[in-house]
Every structure is written in C-alpha cells, then in structure tokens.
Amino acid sequence: MDGAESGSRSGSSPGPGRGRDAVSGTGAGPGSGSDTASDSGSDTGELSDRRLGADGVSGERSGGFEAALGDSGGGRLPGGGTAWPTGPGDVRERLEGTGYLVDDGLAVACFLALKLRRPIFCEGDAGVGKTSLASALASALDAPLIRLQCYEGIDASQALYDWDFPRQLLHLRAAEAAGVTDADRLEGELYGRRFLVARPLLRALETQPCVLLVDEIDRADDEFEAFLLELLSEYTVTVPELGTLRAESPPVVVLTSNRTREVHDALKRRCLYHWFDHPGFARELAIVRGRLPGVTARLAEQVTGLVQALRAEDLVKPPGVAETIDWAEALDALGATEVDAELAVATLGSVLKYREDLERARGLDLAALLSVRGA
C-alpha cells in the first residue's frame, strides 16, 4: 500500500462498505497480498454528509441457540443479492459450502456479527484460519472482499484515501493551456471526487455489500488503532474538500490478530471476540482432506498426526493448519502416498520455519510417532 498524506483528515469507519476493487486473502490462515488503491468514481462536486450505499437489513430477534438455528426473519444483504443468513446453522452451512469448516462457537459468532452489525475480532496463532474466515464469509455472502494488511507504521493516508497528484497536475496544465482563468472553478475540479484515490477503508464504506478484512491489527501502532476505533464507531469519514461520507449500512468487518502484542480493550469492546485454537485431529484431518482431495487418505492421516505431535513439543513456532496443508501438498508433489521417517525429515522445511524447531524435530523418533497412528 502506498500513498502520501494530503491535507488534514478525520474519520471513523472500518466495517463492511464498498470499494471499486477487492483484494482477497488466500490460504488456511494468513492471507496473502497487499491492498492496491484504485481511482474510483467521477467528479461529484461538493458533498456534505453524503450517505453511501443502501438501507440496512432488519430482522426479528431470535431467542437461544436452538431458536437461532431456524428462521430469524432475515431478508437480503444491503445492495441486494444473496439472502441474509437466517441463523448460526445457516451460517455454518454456507461457510462449509465454501470449504471452510466451523464449530458451533464460530458459527454463532459469525451470525451475531452479521445480525448485530458488529465487527468480529479473531485472535490466535498464525496459520489457524483467521484470514481464511473473511475470504469464506465473502464467498458465502457473494460479496467482494476488501483487505487492509496492517504493518508497522501504517497511517490513515495509506488506509483511507489520498489525492491523485499526477492527474491533478495534468489537469491543471491542461486547464492553463485551455486558458481557464476561473480559480474557484479550477480548485473545485482539482479536488473533485474523480481525483480522490480510495484506499481500503473508504472503499469499504462505498461498497455494499462487502466484507472488510483488517488483517494483523496487532502489527499496527497505537495511533492507527485509535483511528480504527473511531472509524468503527460511526462508519463515517470526513474529507475536508468534499465533506462527510457516511455508509448507511456498515460492512461486515473481520479483524485478525496473531497476538504479537495486546490490542487495546477499547477496540475489542467494539467487537465480538473469537479465539482460534489449533483444531483436534479429526477436524484438522477433515480440513486437509477438504483442501487437498487428491492426497491419499493414509498420507493425510499421517501428516495430520505428525503435526499434532509436533505441536506438543516446545517449539518456537508451532505449526498451524496452513503448514499442515503445505506439508501434505509438498509430499503429494513428490509422488508420496504415505510418509516414513526419512521422507518426513527431508520435508520438515514445509512445516517448521525456525532452525531451532528443525533441530528439535530431527531429534525426535518420527518413526515411533508415525506408528502411533498405525502407519
């Protein structure tokens, strides 16, 4: 993400809105890629307290988990299209239809996030499926995924909007060549909507429906976290030259954290919280089989069992589900239908990413670990 700060700006927003183009995450945990801002829209002139998008979706409140499994008076997503999920059971069915397996707790959290229009805060180790949840939600809702990848030093100008200075300069020179002398008119044109480059957060306000992924918020600093908190409270942003832009219907917001630092309580209070733990053997095996249907059942069971055993060791970075899939995929690429201790050692780099962890794993009796699962 690039962009330099231009002018003063204030805002409050993250949440599902609408952008011109969407960037989607990949993998069974951390997503990939960084967001690319795009020029959006044409000159709209002066905007004051402008509302973006369609009306929100209303629905009857349902009582209890069992009642929530039935119809809760859904309707349709803002902007039309896919019907609103009717309950946690419907959310689970849709997510699993995209290949993303969920348990009861996550299904309920996702449904409440949609029903109450609250962000969902996903925390856990890297590689356990947090980023993939946003991608699966976007697919399940048939909505674009807009991704903001956080990093140390990110600020509002890189996440919200910027002015397209090269195009403004070209427009200015063209106006001078044409003999335009009306300074007020020229200034109004230079700071019109067509020269505003919408970054992910502004695009999320403009896109309805959409899923906004704020990935690895723990990598951003306190100042950006405070800005994000303000944005999530009102879903508005003020562009001094254009006025206040407001999304009538909040986007579906997924925030993820690998817990490299503690995120402030104020931001967490705005969200529904879900902790992503490493799955048990049966669920992880189902995930591997679902993501890699061409891998033999025996190989999938062996790899899953080995990863489960490695997590029990005192590793610098225990492998996540993403690494389990990577390891099985690497072994399959080598033509293996099953794995022995020698092949496991040779391919440990697919699942362990620290020298200390590799040395520790090589010192284990992998043959004995394989035999535990009847290999």
Short mmCIF file of C-alpha atoms in Angstrom, two decimals:
data_model
loop_
_atom_site.label_atom_id
_atom_site.label_comp_id
_atom_site.label_asym_id
_atom_site.label_seq_id
_atom_site.Cartn_x
_atom_site.Cartn_y
_atom_site.Cartn_z
CA MET A 1 0.00 0.00 0.00
CA ASP A 2 1.35 3.36 -0.88
CA GLY A 3 0.28 6.92 -0.70
CA ALA A 4 1.36 10.12 0.97
CA GLU A 5 -0.75 12.08 3.37
CA SER A 6 -2.57 15.00 1.80
CA GLY A 7 -4.32 17.68 3.79
CA SER A 8 -5.96 17.15 7.16
CA ARG A 9 -8.49 14.41 7.55
CA SER A 10 -10.58 12.84 10.23
CA GLY A 11 -12.83 9.85 10.10
CA SER A 12 -14.37 6.86 11.65
CA SER A 13 -15.17 3.75 9.75
CA PRO A 14 -13.86 0.15 9.25
CA GLY A 15 -16.57 -2.22 8.61
CA PRO A 16 -18.20 -3.59 5.52
CA GLY A 17 -18.78 -0.92 2.90
CA ARG A 18 -17.97 -0.89 -0.79
CA GLY A 19 -14.86 -0.34 -2.86
CA ARG A 20 -14.15 -0.38 -6.54
CA ASP A 21 -11.95 -3.44 -6.44
CA ALA A 22 -11.43 -6.08 -3.83
CA VAL A 23 -8.41 -7.98 -2.72
CA SER A 24 -8.99 -11.41 -1.25
CA GLY A 25 -6.86 -13.42 1.15
CA THR A 26 -5.71 -16.92 0.44
CA GLY A 27 -4.54 -19.88 2.49
CA ALA A 28 -5.76 -21.59 5.59
CA GLY A 29 -4.73 -18.87 7.93
CA PRO A 30 -2.71 -15.85 6.95
CA GLY A 31 -3.90 -14.22 3.77
CA SER A 32 -1.65 -13.01 1.04
CA GLY A 33 -1.02 -9.87 -0.89
CA SER A 34 -1.35 -6.19 -0.04
CA ASP A 35 -4.15 -3.90 -0.97
CA THR A 36 -3.85 -1.75 -4.05
CA ALA A 37 -5.72 1.52 -4.10
CA SER A 38 -7.67 2.45 -7.18
CA ASP A 39 -9.20 5.63 -8.58
CA SER A 40 -12.91 5.41 -8.02
CA GLY A 41 -15.87 7.32 -9.30
CA SER A 42 -16.27 10.52 -11.22
CA ASP A 43 -16.33 14.12 -10.03
CA THR A 44 -19.27 14.56 -7.67
CA GLY A 45 -18.60 18.16 -6.77
CA GLU A 46 -19.43 19.33 -3.26
CA LEU A 47 -20.54 16.57 -0.86
CA SER A 48 -21.96 17.24 2.58
CA ASP A 49 -22.90 14.45 4.98
CA ARG A 50 -23.30 12.17 1.98
CA ARG A 51 -24.75 8.72 2.66
CA LEU A 52 -23.25 5.80 0.79
CA GLY A 53 -25.00 2.55 -0.04
CA ALA A 54 -28.41 1.05 0.53
CA ASP A 55 -30.58 0.71 3.61
CA GLY A 56 -29.55 -1.80 6.25
CA VAL A 57 -31.21 -5.16 6.77
CA SER A 58 -33.63 -5.63 9.62
CA GLY A 59 -34.80 -8.86 11.20
CA GLU A 60 -36.65 -10.30 14.15
CA ARG A 61 -34.53 -11.19 17.16
CA SER A 62 -34.43 -14.90 17.92
CA GLY A 63 -34.01 -16.40 21.36
CA GLY A 64 -31.43 -19.01 22.28
CA PHE A 65 -29.09 -21.14 20.19
CA GLU A 66 -31.74 -23.67 19.16
CA ALA A 67 -34.17 -20.94 18.10
CA ALA A 68 -31.38 -19.21 16.19
CA LEU A 69 -30.94 -22.31 14.07
CA GLY A 70 -34.29 -21.61 12.48
CA ASP A 71 -35.57 -18.60 10.54
CA SER A 72 -34.81 -15.30 12.24
CA GLY A 73 -36.52 -13.05 9.75
CA GLY A 74 -33.50 -12.42 7.55
CA GLY A 75 -34.20 -10.51 4.35
CA ARG A 76 -31.42 -9.73 1.91
CA LEU A 77 -27.98 -8.21 2.12
CA PRO A 78 -27.65 -4.44 1.58
CA GLY A 79 -27.43 -3.78 -2.14
CA GLY A 80 -29.44 -6.92 -2.99
CA GLY A 81 -28.08 -10.30 -3.93
CA THR A 82 -27.63 -13.18 -1.52
CA ALA A 83 -30.25 -13.63 1.19
CA TRP A 84 -29.21 -12.74 4.74
CA PRO A 85 -28.32 -15.83 6.85
CA THR A 86 -31.25 -16.98 8.97
CA GLY A 87 -29.25 -18.37 11.90
CA PRO A 88 -25.97 -19.97 13.04
CA GLY A 89 -26.92 -23.19 11.29
CA ASP A 90 -27.36 -21.33 8.01
CA VAL A 91 -24.01 -19.57 8.50
CA ARG A 92 -22.30 -22.90 9.16
CA GLU A 93 -23.85 -24.46 6.05
CA ARG A 94 -22.78 -21.57 3.84
CA LEU A 95 -19.23 -21.45 5.20
CA GLU A 96 -18.79 -25.20 4.88
CA GLY A 97 -20.13 -24.89 1.34
CA THR A 98 -17.02 -22.80 0.59
CA GLY A 99 -14.79 -25.49 2.13
CA TYR A 100 -14.29 -23.67 5.45
CA LEU A 101 -15.20 -25.86 8.45
CA VAL A 102 -16.56 -24.16 11.58
CA ASP A 103 -17.61 -25.23 15.06
CA ASP A 104 -20.68 -24.06 16.98
CA GLY A 105 -18.88 -21.17 18.67
CA LEU A 106 -17.58 -19.67 15.44
CA ALA A 107 -20.91 -20.17 13.65
CA VAL A 108 -22.70 -18.27 16.43
CA ALA A 109 -20.07 -15.51 16.48
CA CYS A 110 -20.33 -15.01 12.72
CA PHE A 111 -24.13 -14.94 12.80
CA LEU A 112 -24.18 -12.39 15.63
CA ALA A 113 -21.62 -10.25 13.80
CA LEU A 114 -23.95 -10.17 10.79
CA LYS A 115 -27.16 -9.77 12.81
CA LEU A 116 -25.89 -7.06 15.16
CA ARG A 117 -23.59 -5.46 12.58
CA ARG A 118 -20.63 -5.78 14.88
CA PRO A 119 -17.04 -6.50 13.81
CA ILE A 120 -15.68 -9.92 14.72
CA PHE A 121 -12.24 -9.92 16.32
CA CYS A 122 -10.32 -13.12 15.52
CA GLU A 123 -7.25 -13.84 17.63
CA GLY A 124 -4.91 -16.83 17.66
CA ASP A 125 -1.64 -18.20 16.35
CA ALA A 126 -0.70 -17.67 12.73
CA GLY A 127 -2.00 -20.30 10.35
CA VAL A 128 -5.17 -21.34 12.19
CA GLY A 129 -7.68 -19.93 9.68
CA LYS A 130 -8.42 -16.35 10.79
CA THR A 131 -7.80 -14.68 7.45
CA SER A 132 -9.49 -17.52 5.60
CA LEU A 133 -12.65 -16.84 7.59
CA ALA A 134 -13.01 -13.43 5.93
CA SER A 135 -12.48 -14.95 2.49
CA ALA A 136 -15.03 -17.68 3.24
CA LEU A 137 -17.57 -15.13 4.51
CA ALA A 138 -17.17 -13.09 1.34
CA SER A 139 -17.76 -16.19 -0.78
CA ALA A 140 -20.71 -17.31 1.35
CA LEU A 141 -22.36 -13.88 1.13
CA ASP A 142 -21.43 -13.43 -2.54
CA ALA A 143 -19.80 -10.13 -1.61
CA PRO A 144 -16.41 -8.65 -2.53
CA LEU A 145 -13.57 -8.93 -0.03
CA ILE A 146 -11.66 -5.72 0.66
CA ARG A 147 -8.44 -6.30 2.54
CA LEU A 148 -6.33 -3.91 4.59
CA GLN A 149 -3.00 -5.50 5.51
CA CYS A 150 -1.63 -3.80 8.61
CA TYR A 151 2.06 -3.28 9.24
CA GLU A 152 4.27 -1.20 11.50
CA GLY A 153 3.98 2.48 10.58
CA ILE A 154 0.71 2.30 8.62
CA ASP A 155 -1.27 5.54 8.88
CA ALA A 156 -4.63 6.95 7.82
CA SER A 157 -3.45 8.14 4.41
CA GLN A 158 -2.40 4.61 3.45
CA ALA A 159 -5.62 3.06 4.72
CA LEU A 160 -8.28 5.66 3.94
CA TYR A 161 -7.72 7.89 0.91
CA ASP A 162 -5.22 10.03 -0.94
CA TRP A 163 -5.26 12.56 -3.78
CA ASP A 164 -4.01 11.59 -7.22
CA PHE A 165 -1.35 14.31 -7.53
CA PRO A 166 -0.05 13.37 -11.02
CA ARG A 167 -3.56 13.52 -12.52
CA GLN A 168 -4.30 16.76 -10.69
CA LEU A 169 -1.14 18.27 -12.14
CA LEU A 170 -2.01 17.12 -15.65
CA HIS A 171 -5.50 18.58 -15.26
CA LEU A 172 -4.04 21.88 -14.06
CA ARG A 173 -1.68 22.11 -17.03
CA ALA A 174 -4.47 21.25 -19.45
CA ALA A 175 -6.66 23.96 -17.93
CA GLU A 176 -3.86 26.51 -18.21
CA ALA A 177 -3.29 25.54 -21.84
CA ALA A 178 -7.01 25.98 -22.49
CA GLY A 179 -6.92 29.44 -20.94
CA VAL A 180 -9.06 28.68 -17.90
CA THR A 181 -8.82 31.63 -15.51
CA ASP A 182 -11.61 30.86 -13.03
CA ALA A 183 -9.55 29.91 -9.96
CA ASP A 184 -12.55 28.79 -7.86
CA ARG A 185 -13.83 26.53 -10.62
CA LEU A 186 -10.36 25.08 -11.18
CA GLU A 187 -9.87 24.40 -7.48
CA GLY A 188 -13.24 22.69 -7.30
CA GLU A 189 -12.29 20.46 -10.22
CA LEU A 190 -8.88 19.62 -8.79
CA TYR A 191 -10.41 18.43 -5.53
CA GLY A 192 -13.38 16.63 -7.03
CA ARG A 193 -14.23 13.00 -6.42
CA ARG A 194 -12.58 11.77 -9.62
CA PHE A 195 -9.16 12.73 -8.27
CA LEU A 196 -9.69 11.03 -4.92
CA VAL A 197 -7.91 7.68 -4.63
CA ALA A 198 -9.97 5.46 -2.32
CA ARG A 199 -7.89 3.19 -0.11
CA PRO A 200 -9.38 0.06 1.50
CA LEU A 201 -11.31 1.71 4.35
CA LEU A 202 -13.01 4.28 2.15
CA ARG A 203 -13.73 1.65 -0.49
CA ALA A 204 -15.38 -0.43 2.23
CA LEU A 205 -17.70 2.48 3.02
CA GLU A 206 -18.58 2.82 -0.65
CA THR A 207 -19.17 -0.87 -1.39
CA GLN A 208 -22.37 -2.56 -0.32
CA PRO A 209 -22.41 -5.36 0.46
CA CYS A 210 -18.78 -6.24 1.16
CA VAL A 211 -16.54 -7.92 3.70
CA LEU A 212 -13.72 -5.78 5.11
CA LEU A 213 -10.69 -7.68 6.40
CA VAL A 214 -8.35 -5.71 8.69
CA ASP A 215 -5.53 -8.23 8.82
CA GLU A 216 -2.95 -8.42 11.62
CA ILE A 217 -4.09 -5.34 13.51
CA ASP A 218 -1.54 -6.21 16.20
CA ARG A 219 1.23 -5.13 13.80
CA ALA A 220 -0.09 -1.55 13.64
CA ASP A 221 0.75 1.06 16.26
CA ASP A 222 -1.47 2.62 18.94
CA GLU A 223 -2.25 5.71 16.85
CA PHE A 224 -3.66 3.69 13.97
CA GLU A 225 -5.59 1.51 16.38
CA ALA A 226 -7.22 4.63 17.84
CA PHE A 227 -8.07 5.86 14.35
CA LEU A 228 -9.62 2.50 13.52
CA LEU A 229 -11.66 2.58 16.73
CA GLU A 230 -13.12 5.95 15.75
CA LEU A 231 -13.91 4.70 12.27
CA LEU A 232 -15.66 1.59 13.61
CA SER A 233 -17.87 3.69 15.87
CA GLU A 234 -19.57 5.80 13.21
CA TYR A 235 -18.64 4.34 9.82
CA THR A 236 -18.02 7.85 8.55
CA VAL A 237 -15.05 9.70 7.17
CA THR A 238 -14.55 13.42 6.65
CA VAL A 239 -12.73 14.56 3.54
CA PRO A 240 -12.15 18.30 4.12
CA GLU A 241 -12.54 19.15 0.43
CA LEU A 242 -15.69 17.06 -0.07
CA GLY A 243 -17.45 16.80 3.26
CA THR A 244 -18.53 13.86 5.39
CA LEU A 245 -19.03 10.49 3.73
CA ARG A 246 -21.17 8.01 5.64
CA ALA A 247 -22.09 4.40 4.94
CA GLU A 248 -25.78 3.81 5.64
CA SER A 249 -25.18 0.10 6.13
CA PRO A 250 -21.94 -0.99 7.83
CA PRO A 251 -19.78 -3.55 6.08
CA VAL A 252 -19.09 -7.00 7.53
CA VAL A 253 -15.82 -6.47 9.38
CA VAL A 254 -13.27 -9.12 10.32
CA LEU A 255 -10.22 -8.07 12.34
CA THR A 256 -7.39 -10.54 12.92
CA SER A 257 -4.52 -10.58 15.40
CA ASN A 258 -1.63 -13.01 15.86
CA ARG A 259 -1.22 -11.59 19.38
CA THR A 260 2.29 -10.30 18.84
CA ARG A 261 1.13 -7.54 21.18
CA GLU A 262 -2.04 -6.89 23.15
CA VAL A 263 -4.69 -4.92 21.28
CA HIS A 264 -6.36 -2.25 23.43
CA ASP A 265 -9.54 -3.18 25.26
CA ALA A 266 -11.43 -0.25 23.72
CA LEU A 267 -11.14 -1.77 20.26
CA LYS A 268 -12.01 -5.25 21.47
CA ARG A 269 -15.14 -3.92 23.19
CA ARG A 270 -16.45 -2.79 19.81
CA CYS A 271 -16.21 -6.34 18.51
CA LEU A 272 -17.42 -9.86 19.04
CA TYR A 273 -14.39 -11.90 20.11
CA HIS A 274 -13.41 -15.38 18.99
CA TRP A 275 -10.23 -17.25 19.89
CA PHE A 276 -8.89 -19.56 17.19
CA ASP A 277 -7.21 -22.59 18.75
CA HIS A 278 -5.41 -25.36 16.89
CA PRO A 279 -8.00 -27.95 15.83
CA GLY A 280 -8.10 -31.52 17.09
CA PHE A 281 -7.01 -34.44 14.94
CA ALA A 282 -10.42 -35.23 13.39
CA ARG A 283 -11.20 -31.63 12.43
CA GLU A 284 -7.72 -30.95 11.09
CA LEU A 285 -7.82 -34.13 9.03
CA ALA A 286 -11.18 -33.05 7.59
CA ILE A 287 -9.69 -29.67 6.67
CA VAL A 288 -6.72 -31.28 4.93
CA ARG A 289 -8.93 -33.72 3.03
CA GLY A 290 -11.24 -30.89 2.02
CA ARG A 291 -8.42 -28.64 0.80
CA LEU A 292 -6.39 -31.41 -0.85
CA PRO A 293 -8.85 -34.01 -2.18
CA GLY A 294 -6.15 -35.56 -4.37
CA VAL A 295 -3.99 -36.56 -1.39
CA THR A 296 -4.39 -40.17 -0.23
CA ALA A 297 -6.28 -40.76 3.00
CA ARG A 298 -3.24 -42.51 4.51
CA LEU A 299 -0.89 -39.61 3.73
CA ALA A 300 -3.37 -37.05 5.10
CA GLU A 301 -3.76 -39.03 8.34
CA GLN A 302 0.00 -39.43 8.78
CA VAL A 303 0.78 -35.77 8.16
CA THR A 304 -2.01 -34.60 10.45
CA GLY A 305 -0.85 -36.97 13.20
CA LEU A 306 2.75 -35.78 12.90
CA VAL A 307 1.73 -32.13 13.09
CA GLN A 308 -0.41 -32.82 16.14
CA ALA A 309 2.62 -34.47 17.78
CA LEU A 310 4.95 -31.60 16.83
CA ARG A 311 2.60 -29.09 18.46
CA ALA A 312 3.02 -30.94 21.74
CA GLU A 313 6.75 -30.16 21.64
CA ASP A 314 8.28 -26.97 22.98
CA LEU A 315 8.66 -25.24 19.60
CA VAL A 316 9.43 -21.60 18.85
CA LYS A 317 6.55 -21.55 16.35
CA PRO A 318 4.11 -24.48 16.49
CA PRO A 319 2.80 -25.29 13.00
CA GLY A 320 -0.70 -24.14 12.09
CA VAL A 321 -3.28 -25.72 9.83
CA ALA A 322 -1.77 -23.83 6.90
CA GLU A 323 1.55 -25.62 7.47
CA THR A 324 -0.22 -28.97 7.73
CA ILE A 325 -1.75 -28.36 4.30
CA ASP A 326 1.61 -27.19 2.93
CA TRP A 327 3.36 -30.33 4.19
CA ALA A 328 0.76 -32.67 2.75
CA GLU A 329 0.86 -30.79 -0.54
CA ALA A 330 4.68 -30.98 -0.67
CA LEU A 331 4.68 -34.73 -0.02
CA ASP A 332 1.99 -35.23 -2.65
CA ALA A 333 4.07 -33.22 -5.13
CA LEU A 334 6.91 -35.70 -4.51
CA GLY A 335 4.56 -38.51 -5.50
CA ALA A 336 4.26 -39.92 -1.96
CA THR A 337 1.16 -41.87 -0.99
CA GLU A 338 2.44 -42.33 2.55
CA VAL A 339 5.29 -40.94 4.61
CA ASP A 340 8.13 -42.59 6.51
CA ALA A 341 10.59 -41.06 8.97
CA GLU A 342 13.26 -40.38 6.33
CA LEU A 343 10.86 -38.56 4.00
CA ALA A 344 9.36 -36.64 6.92
CA VAL A 345 12.80 -35.35 7.97
CA ALA A 346 13.65 -34.37 4.39
CA THR A 347 10.49 -32.25 4.08
CA LEU A 348 10.37 -30.66 7.55
CA GLY A 349 11.04 -27.27 5.96
CA SER A 350 7.46 -27.29 4.70
CA VAL A 351 6.06 -27.28 8.22
CA LEU A 352 8.72 -25.79 10.52
CA LYS A 353 10.22 -22.35 9.87
CA TYR A 354 12.82 -21.92 12.60
CA ARG A 355 16.24 -23.58 12.82
CA GLU A 356 15.72 -24.45 16.49
CA ASP A 357 12.42 -26.18 15.66
CA LEU A 358 14.01 -28.14 12.80
CA GLU A 359 16.81 -29.36 15.07
CA ARG A 360 14.35 -30.37 17.75
CA ALA A 361 12.14 -32.25 15.26
CA ARG A 362 15.13 -34.09 13.79
CA GLY A 363 15.97 -35.30 17.28
CA LEU A 364 12.54 -36.89 17.70
CA ASP A 365 11.76 -40.51 16.94
CA LEU A 366 9.50 -39.76 13.97
CA ALA A 367 9.12 -43.46 13.17
CA ALA A 368 7.62 -44.01 16.62
CA LEU A 369 5.30 -41.01 16.16
CA LEU A 370 4.13 -42.42 12.83
CA SER A 371 3.47 -45.80 14.40
CA VAL A 372 1.12 -44.23 16.94
CA ARG A 373 -1.40 -43.71 14.13
CA GLY A 374 -0.89 -47.23 12.84
CA ALA A 375 1.31 -46.15 9.95
#
